[in-house]
PDB file of N, CA and C in Angstrom:
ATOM      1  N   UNK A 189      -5.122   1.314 -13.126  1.00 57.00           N
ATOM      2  CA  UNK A 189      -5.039   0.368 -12.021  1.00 57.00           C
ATOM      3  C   UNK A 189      -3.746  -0.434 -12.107  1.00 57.00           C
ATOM      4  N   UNK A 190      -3.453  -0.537 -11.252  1.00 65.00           N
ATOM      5  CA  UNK A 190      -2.388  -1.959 -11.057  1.00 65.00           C
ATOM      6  C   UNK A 190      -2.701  -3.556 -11.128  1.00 65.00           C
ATOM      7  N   UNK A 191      -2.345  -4.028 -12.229  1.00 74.00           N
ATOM      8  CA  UNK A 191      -2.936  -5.282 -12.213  1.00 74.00           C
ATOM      9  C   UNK A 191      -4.437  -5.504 -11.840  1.00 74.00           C
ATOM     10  N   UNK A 192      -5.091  -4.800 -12.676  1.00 75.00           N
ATOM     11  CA  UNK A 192      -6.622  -5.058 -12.559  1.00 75.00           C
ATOM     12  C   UNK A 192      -7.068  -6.943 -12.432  1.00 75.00           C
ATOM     13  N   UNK A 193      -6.601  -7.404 -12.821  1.00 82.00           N
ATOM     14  CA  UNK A 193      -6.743  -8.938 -12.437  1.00 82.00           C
ATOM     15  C   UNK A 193      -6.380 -10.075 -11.231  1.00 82.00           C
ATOM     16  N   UNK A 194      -5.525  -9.300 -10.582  1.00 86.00           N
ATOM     17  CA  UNK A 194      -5.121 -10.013  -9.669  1.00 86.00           C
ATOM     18  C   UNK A 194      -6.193  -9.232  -8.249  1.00 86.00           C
ATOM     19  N   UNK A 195      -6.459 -10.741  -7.314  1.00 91.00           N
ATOM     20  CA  UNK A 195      -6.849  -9.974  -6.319  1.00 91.00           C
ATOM     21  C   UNK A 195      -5.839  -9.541  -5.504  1.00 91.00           C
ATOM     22  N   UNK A 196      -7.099  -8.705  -4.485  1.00 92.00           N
ATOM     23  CA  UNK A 196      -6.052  -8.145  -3.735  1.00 92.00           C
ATOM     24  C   UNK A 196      -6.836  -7.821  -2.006  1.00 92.00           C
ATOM     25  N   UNK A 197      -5.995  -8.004  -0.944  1.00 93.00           N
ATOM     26  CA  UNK A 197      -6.767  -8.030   0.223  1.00 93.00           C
ATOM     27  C   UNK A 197      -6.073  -6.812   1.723  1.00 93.00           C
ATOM     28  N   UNK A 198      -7.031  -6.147   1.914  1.00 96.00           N
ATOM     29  CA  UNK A 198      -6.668  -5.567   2.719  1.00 96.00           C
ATOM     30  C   UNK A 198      -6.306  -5.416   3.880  1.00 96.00           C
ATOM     31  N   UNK A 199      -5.024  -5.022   4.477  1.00 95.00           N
ATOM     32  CA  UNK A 199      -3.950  -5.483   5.079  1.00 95.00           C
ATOM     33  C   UNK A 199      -4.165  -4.386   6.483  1.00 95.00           C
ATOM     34  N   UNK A 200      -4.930  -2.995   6.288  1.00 96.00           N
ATOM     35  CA  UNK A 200      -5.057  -2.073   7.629  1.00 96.00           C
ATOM     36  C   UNK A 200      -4.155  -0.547   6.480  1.00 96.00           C
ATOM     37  N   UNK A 201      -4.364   0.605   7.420  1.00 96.00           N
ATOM     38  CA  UNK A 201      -3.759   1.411   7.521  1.00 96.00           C
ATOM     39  C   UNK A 201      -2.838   1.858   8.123  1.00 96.00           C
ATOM     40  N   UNK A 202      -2.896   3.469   7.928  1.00 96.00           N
ATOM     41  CA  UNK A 202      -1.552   4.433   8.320  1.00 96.00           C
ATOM     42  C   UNK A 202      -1.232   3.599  10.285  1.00 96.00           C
ATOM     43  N   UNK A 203      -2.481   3.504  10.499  1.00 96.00           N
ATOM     44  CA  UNK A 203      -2.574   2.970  12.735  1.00 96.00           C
ATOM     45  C   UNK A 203      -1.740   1.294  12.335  1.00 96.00           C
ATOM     46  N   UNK A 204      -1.899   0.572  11.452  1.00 95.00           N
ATOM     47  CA  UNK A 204      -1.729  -0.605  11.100  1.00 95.00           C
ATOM     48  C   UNK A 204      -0.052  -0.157  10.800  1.00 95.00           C
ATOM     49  N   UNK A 205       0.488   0.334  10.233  1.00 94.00           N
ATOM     50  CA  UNK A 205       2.136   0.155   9.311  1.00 94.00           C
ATOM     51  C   UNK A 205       2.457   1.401  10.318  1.00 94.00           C
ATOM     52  N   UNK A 206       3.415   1.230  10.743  1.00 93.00           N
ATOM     53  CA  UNK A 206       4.135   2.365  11.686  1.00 93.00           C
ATOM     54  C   UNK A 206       5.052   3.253  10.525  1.00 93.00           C
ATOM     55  N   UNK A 207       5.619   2.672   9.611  1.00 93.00           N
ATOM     56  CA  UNK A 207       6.534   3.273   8.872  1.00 93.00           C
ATOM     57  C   UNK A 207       5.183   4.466   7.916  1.00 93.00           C
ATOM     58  N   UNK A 208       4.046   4.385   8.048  1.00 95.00           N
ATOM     59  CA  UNK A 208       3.458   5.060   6.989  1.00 95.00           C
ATOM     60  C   UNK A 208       3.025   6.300   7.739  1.00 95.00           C
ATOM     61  N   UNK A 209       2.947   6.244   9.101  1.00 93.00           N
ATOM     62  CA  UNK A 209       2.591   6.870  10.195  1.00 93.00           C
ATOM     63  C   UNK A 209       3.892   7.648  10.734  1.00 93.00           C
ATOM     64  N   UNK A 210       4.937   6.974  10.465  1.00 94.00           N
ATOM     65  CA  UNK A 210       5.816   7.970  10.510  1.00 94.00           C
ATOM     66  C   UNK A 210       6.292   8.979   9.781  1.00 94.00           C
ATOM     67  N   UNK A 211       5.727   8.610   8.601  1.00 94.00           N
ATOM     68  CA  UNK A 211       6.189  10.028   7.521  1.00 94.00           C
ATOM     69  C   UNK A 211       4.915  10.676   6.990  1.00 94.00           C
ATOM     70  N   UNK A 212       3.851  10.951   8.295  1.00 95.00           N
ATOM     71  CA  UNK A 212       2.839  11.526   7.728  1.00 95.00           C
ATOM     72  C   UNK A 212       1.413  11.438   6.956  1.00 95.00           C
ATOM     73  N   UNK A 213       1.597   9.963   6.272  1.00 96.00           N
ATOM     74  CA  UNK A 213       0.827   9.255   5.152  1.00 96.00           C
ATOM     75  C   UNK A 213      -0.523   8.863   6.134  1.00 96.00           C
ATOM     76  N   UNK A 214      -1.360   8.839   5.501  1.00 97.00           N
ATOM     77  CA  UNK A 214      -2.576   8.500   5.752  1.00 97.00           C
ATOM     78  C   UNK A 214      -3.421   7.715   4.617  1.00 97.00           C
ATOM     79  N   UNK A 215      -3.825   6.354   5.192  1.00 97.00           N
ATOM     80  CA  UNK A 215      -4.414   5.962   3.350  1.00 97.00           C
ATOM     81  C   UNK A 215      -4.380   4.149   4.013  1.00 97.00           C
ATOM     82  N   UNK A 216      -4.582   3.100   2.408  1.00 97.00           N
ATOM     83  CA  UNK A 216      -4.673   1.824   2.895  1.00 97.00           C
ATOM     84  C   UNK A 216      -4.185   1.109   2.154  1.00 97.00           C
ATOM     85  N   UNK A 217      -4.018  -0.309   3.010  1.00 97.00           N
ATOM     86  CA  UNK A 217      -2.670  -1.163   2.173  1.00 97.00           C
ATOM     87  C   UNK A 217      -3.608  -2.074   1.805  1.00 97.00           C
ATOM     88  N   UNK A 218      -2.705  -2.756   0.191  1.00 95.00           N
ATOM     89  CA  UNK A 218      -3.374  -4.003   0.092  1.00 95.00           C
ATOM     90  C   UNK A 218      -2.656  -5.075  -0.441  1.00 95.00           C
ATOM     91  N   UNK A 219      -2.924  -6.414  -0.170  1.00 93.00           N
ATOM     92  CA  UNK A 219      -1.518  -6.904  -0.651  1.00 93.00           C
ATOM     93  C   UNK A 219      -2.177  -8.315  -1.634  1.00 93.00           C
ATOM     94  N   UNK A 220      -1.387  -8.225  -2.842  1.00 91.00           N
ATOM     95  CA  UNK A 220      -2.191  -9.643  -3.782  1.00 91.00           C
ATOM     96  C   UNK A 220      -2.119 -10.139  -3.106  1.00 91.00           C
ATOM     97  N   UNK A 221      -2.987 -11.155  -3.744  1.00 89.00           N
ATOM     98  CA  UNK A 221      -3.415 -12.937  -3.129  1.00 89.00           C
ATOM     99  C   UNK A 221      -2.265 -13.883  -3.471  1.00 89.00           C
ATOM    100  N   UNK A 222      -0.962 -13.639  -3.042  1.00 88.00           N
ATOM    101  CA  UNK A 222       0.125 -14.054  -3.811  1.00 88.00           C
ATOM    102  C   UNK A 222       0.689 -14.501  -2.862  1.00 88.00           C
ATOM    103  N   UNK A 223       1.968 -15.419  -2.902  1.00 87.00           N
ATOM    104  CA  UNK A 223       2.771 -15.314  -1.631  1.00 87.00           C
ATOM    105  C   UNK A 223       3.499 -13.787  -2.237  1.00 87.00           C
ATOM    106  N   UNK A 224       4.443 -13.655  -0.531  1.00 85.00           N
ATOM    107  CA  UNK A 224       5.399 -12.175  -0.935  1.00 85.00           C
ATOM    108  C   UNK A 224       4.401 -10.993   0.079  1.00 85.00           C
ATOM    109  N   UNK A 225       5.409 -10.243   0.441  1.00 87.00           N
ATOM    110  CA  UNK A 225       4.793  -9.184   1.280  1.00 87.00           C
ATOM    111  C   UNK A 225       4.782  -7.932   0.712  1.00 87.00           C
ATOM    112  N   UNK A 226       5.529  -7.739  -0.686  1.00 91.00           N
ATOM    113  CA  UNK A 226       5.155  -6.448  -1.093  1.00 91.00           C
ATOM    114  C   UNK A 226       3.493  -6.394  -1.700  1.00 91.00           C
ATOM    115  N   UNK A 227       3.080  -5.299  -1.176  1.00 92.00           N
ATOM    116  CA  UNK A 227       2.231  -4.602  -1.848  1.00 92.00           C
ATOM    117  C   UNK A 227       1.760  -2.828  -1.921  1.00 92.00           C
ATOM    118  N   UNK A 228       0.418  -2.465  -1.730  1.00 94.00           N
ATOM    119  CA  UNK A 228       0.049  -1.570  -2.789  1.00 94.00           C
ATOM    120  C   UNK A 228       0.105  -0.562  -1.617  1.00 94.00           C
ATOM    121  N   UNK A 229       0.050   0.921  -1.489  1.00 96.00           N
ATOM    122  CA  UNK A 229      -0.592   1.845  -0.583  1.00 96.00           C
ATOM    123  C   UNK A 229      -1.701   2.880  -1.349  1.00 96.00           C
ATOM    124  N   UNK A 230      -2.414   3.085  -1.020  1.00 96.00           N
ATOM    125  CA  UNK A 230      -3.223   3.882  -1.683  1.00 96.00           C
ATOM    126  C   UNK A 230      -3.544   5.046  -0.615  1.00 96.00           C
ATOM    127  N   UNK A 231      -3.091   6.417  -1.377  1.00 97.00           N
ATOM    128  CA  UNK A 231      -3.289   7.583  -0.500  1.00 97.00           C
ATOM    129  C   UNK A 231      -4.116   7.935  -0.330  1.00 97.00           C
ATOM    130  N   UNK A 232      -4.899   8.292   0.846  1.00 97.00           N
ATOM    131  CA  UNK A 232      -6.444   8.701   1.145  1.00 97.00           C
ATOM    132  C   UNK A 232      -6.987  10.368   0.825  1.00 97.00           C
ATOM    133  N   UNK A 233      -6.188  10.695   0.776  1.00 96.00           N
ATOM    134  CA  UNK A 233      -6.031  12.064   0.305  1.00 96.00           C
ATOM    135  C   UNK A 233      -5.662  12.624  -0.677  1.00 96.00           C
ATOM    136  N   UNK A 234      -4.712  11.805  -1.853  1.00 95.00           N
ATOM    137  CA  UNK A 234      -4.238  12.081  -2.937  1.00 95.00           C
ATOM    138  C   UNK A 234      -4.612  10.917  -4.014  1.00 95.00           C
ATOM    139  N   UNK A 235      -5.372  10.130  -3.203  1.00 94.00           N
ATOM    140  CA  UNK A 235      -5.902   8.738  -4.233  1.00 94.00           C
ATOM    141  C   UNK A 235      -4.639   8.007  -5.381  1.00 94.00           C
ATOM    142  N   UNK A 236      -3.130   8.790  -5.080  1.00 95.00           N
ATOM    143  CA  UNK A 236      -2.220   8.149  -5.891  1.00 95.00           C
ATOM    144  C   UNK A 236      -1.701   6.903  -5.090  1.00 95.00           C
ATOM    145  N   UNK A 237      -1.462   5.871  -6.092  1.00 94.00           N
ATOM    146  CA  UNK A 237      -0.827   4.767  -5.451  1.00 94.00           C
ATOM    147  C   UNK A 237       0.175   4.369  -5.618  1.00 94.00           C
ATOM    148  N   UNK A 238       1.101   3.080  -4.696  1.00 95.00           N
ATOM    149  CA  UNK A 238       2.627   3.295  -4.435  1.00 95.00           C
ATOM    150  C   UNK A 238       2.731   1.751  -4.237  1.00 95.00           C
ATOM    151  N   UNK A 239       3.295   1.363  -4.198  1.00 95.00           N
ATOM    152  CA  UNK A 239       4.317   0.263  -4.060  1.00 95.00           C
ATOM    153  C   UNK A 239       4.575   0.189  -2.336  1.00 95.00           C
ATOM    154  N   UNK A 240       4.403  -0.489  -1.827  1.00 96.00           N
ATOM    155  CA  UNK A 240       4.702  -0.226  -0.350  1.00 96.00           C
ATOM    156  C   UNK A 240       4.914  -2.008   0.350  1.00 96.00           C
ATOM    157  N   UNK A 241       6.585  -1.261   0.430  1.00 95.00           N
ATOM    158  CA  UNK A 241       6.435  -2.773   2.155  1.00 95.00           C
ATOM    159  C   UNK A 241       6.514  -2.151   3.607  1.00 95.00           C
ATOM    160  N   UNK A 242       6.484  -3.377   4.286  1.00 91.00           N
ATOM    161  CA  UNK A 242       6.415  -2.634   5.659  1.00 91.00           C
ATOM    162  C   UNK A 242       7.402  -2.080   6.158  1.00 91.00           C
ATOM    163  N   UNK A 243       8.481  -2.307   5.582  1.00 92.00           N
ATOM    164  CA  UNK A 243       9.806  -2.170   6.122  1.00 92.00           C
ATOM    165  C   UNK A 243       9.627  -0.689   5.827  1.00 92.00           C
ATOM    166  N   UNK A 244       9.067  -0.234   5.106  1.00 91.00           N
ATOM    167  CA  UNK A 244       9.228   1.635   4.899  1.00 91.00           C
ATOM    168  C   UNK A 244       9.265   1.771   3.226  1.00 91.00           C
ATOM    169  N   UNK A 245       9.678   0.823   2.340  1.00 95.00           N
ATOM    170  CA  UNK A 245       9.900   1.276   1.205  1.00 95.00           C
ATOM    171  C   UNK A 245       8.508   1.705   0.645  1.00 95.00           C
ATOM    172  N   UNK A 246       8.955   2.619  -0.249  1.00 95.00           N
ATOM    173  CA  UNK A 246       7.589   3.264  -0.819  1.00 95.00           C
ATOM    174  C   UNK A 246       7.958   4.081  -2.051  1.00 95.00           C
ATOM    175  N   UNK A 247       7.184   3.449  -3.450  1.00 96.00           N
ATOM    176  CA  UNK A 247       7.913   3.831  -4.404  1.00 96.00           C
ATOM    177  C   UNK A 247       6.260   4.331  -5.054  1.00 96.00           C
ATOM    178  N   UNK A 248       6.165   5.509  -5.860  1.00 95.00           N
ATOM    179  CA  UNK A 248       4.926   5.935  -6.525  1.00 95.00           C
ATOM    180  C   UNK A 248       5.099   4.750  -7.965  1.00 95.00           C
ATOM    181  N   UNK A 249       3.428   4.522  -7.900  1.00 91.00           N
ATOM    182  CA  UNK A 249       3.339   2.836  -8.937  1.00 91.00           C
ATOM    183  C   UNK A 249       2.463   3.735  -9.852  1.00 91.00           C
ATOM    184  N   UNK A 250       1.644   4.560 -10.305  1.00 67.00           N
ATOM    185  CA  UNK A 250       1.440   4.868 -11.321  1.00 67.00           C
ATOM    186  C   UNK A 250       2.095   6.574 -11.545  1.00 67.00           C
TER     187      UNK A 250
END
């Protein structure tokens, strides 16, 4: 897991982030209880998770 301690709240999907929808991705975002807009994507199909802002960046986190 990623930071098993921190919460974390869900933000919508692939219909929700246009950038995740544009390259195909299907799956759901979640973002700590933190200030800051990066957070998590989790693939619905490959259950691997990523690093994701809205702007498009998307980096594999484990």
């Amino acid at each position: 897991m990623v930071n098993p301690d921190m919460n974390y709240i869900y933000q919508g999907d692939e219909t929700t982030f246009e950038a995740l929808s544009q390259r195909g991705l299907s799956g759901y975002v979640f973002l700590p209880d933190v200030d800051g807009d990066m957070g998590l994507f989790v693939d619905k199909n490959t259950a691997k998770v990523y690093y994701f802002h809205p702007s498009g960046y998307l980096e594999l986190a484990l």
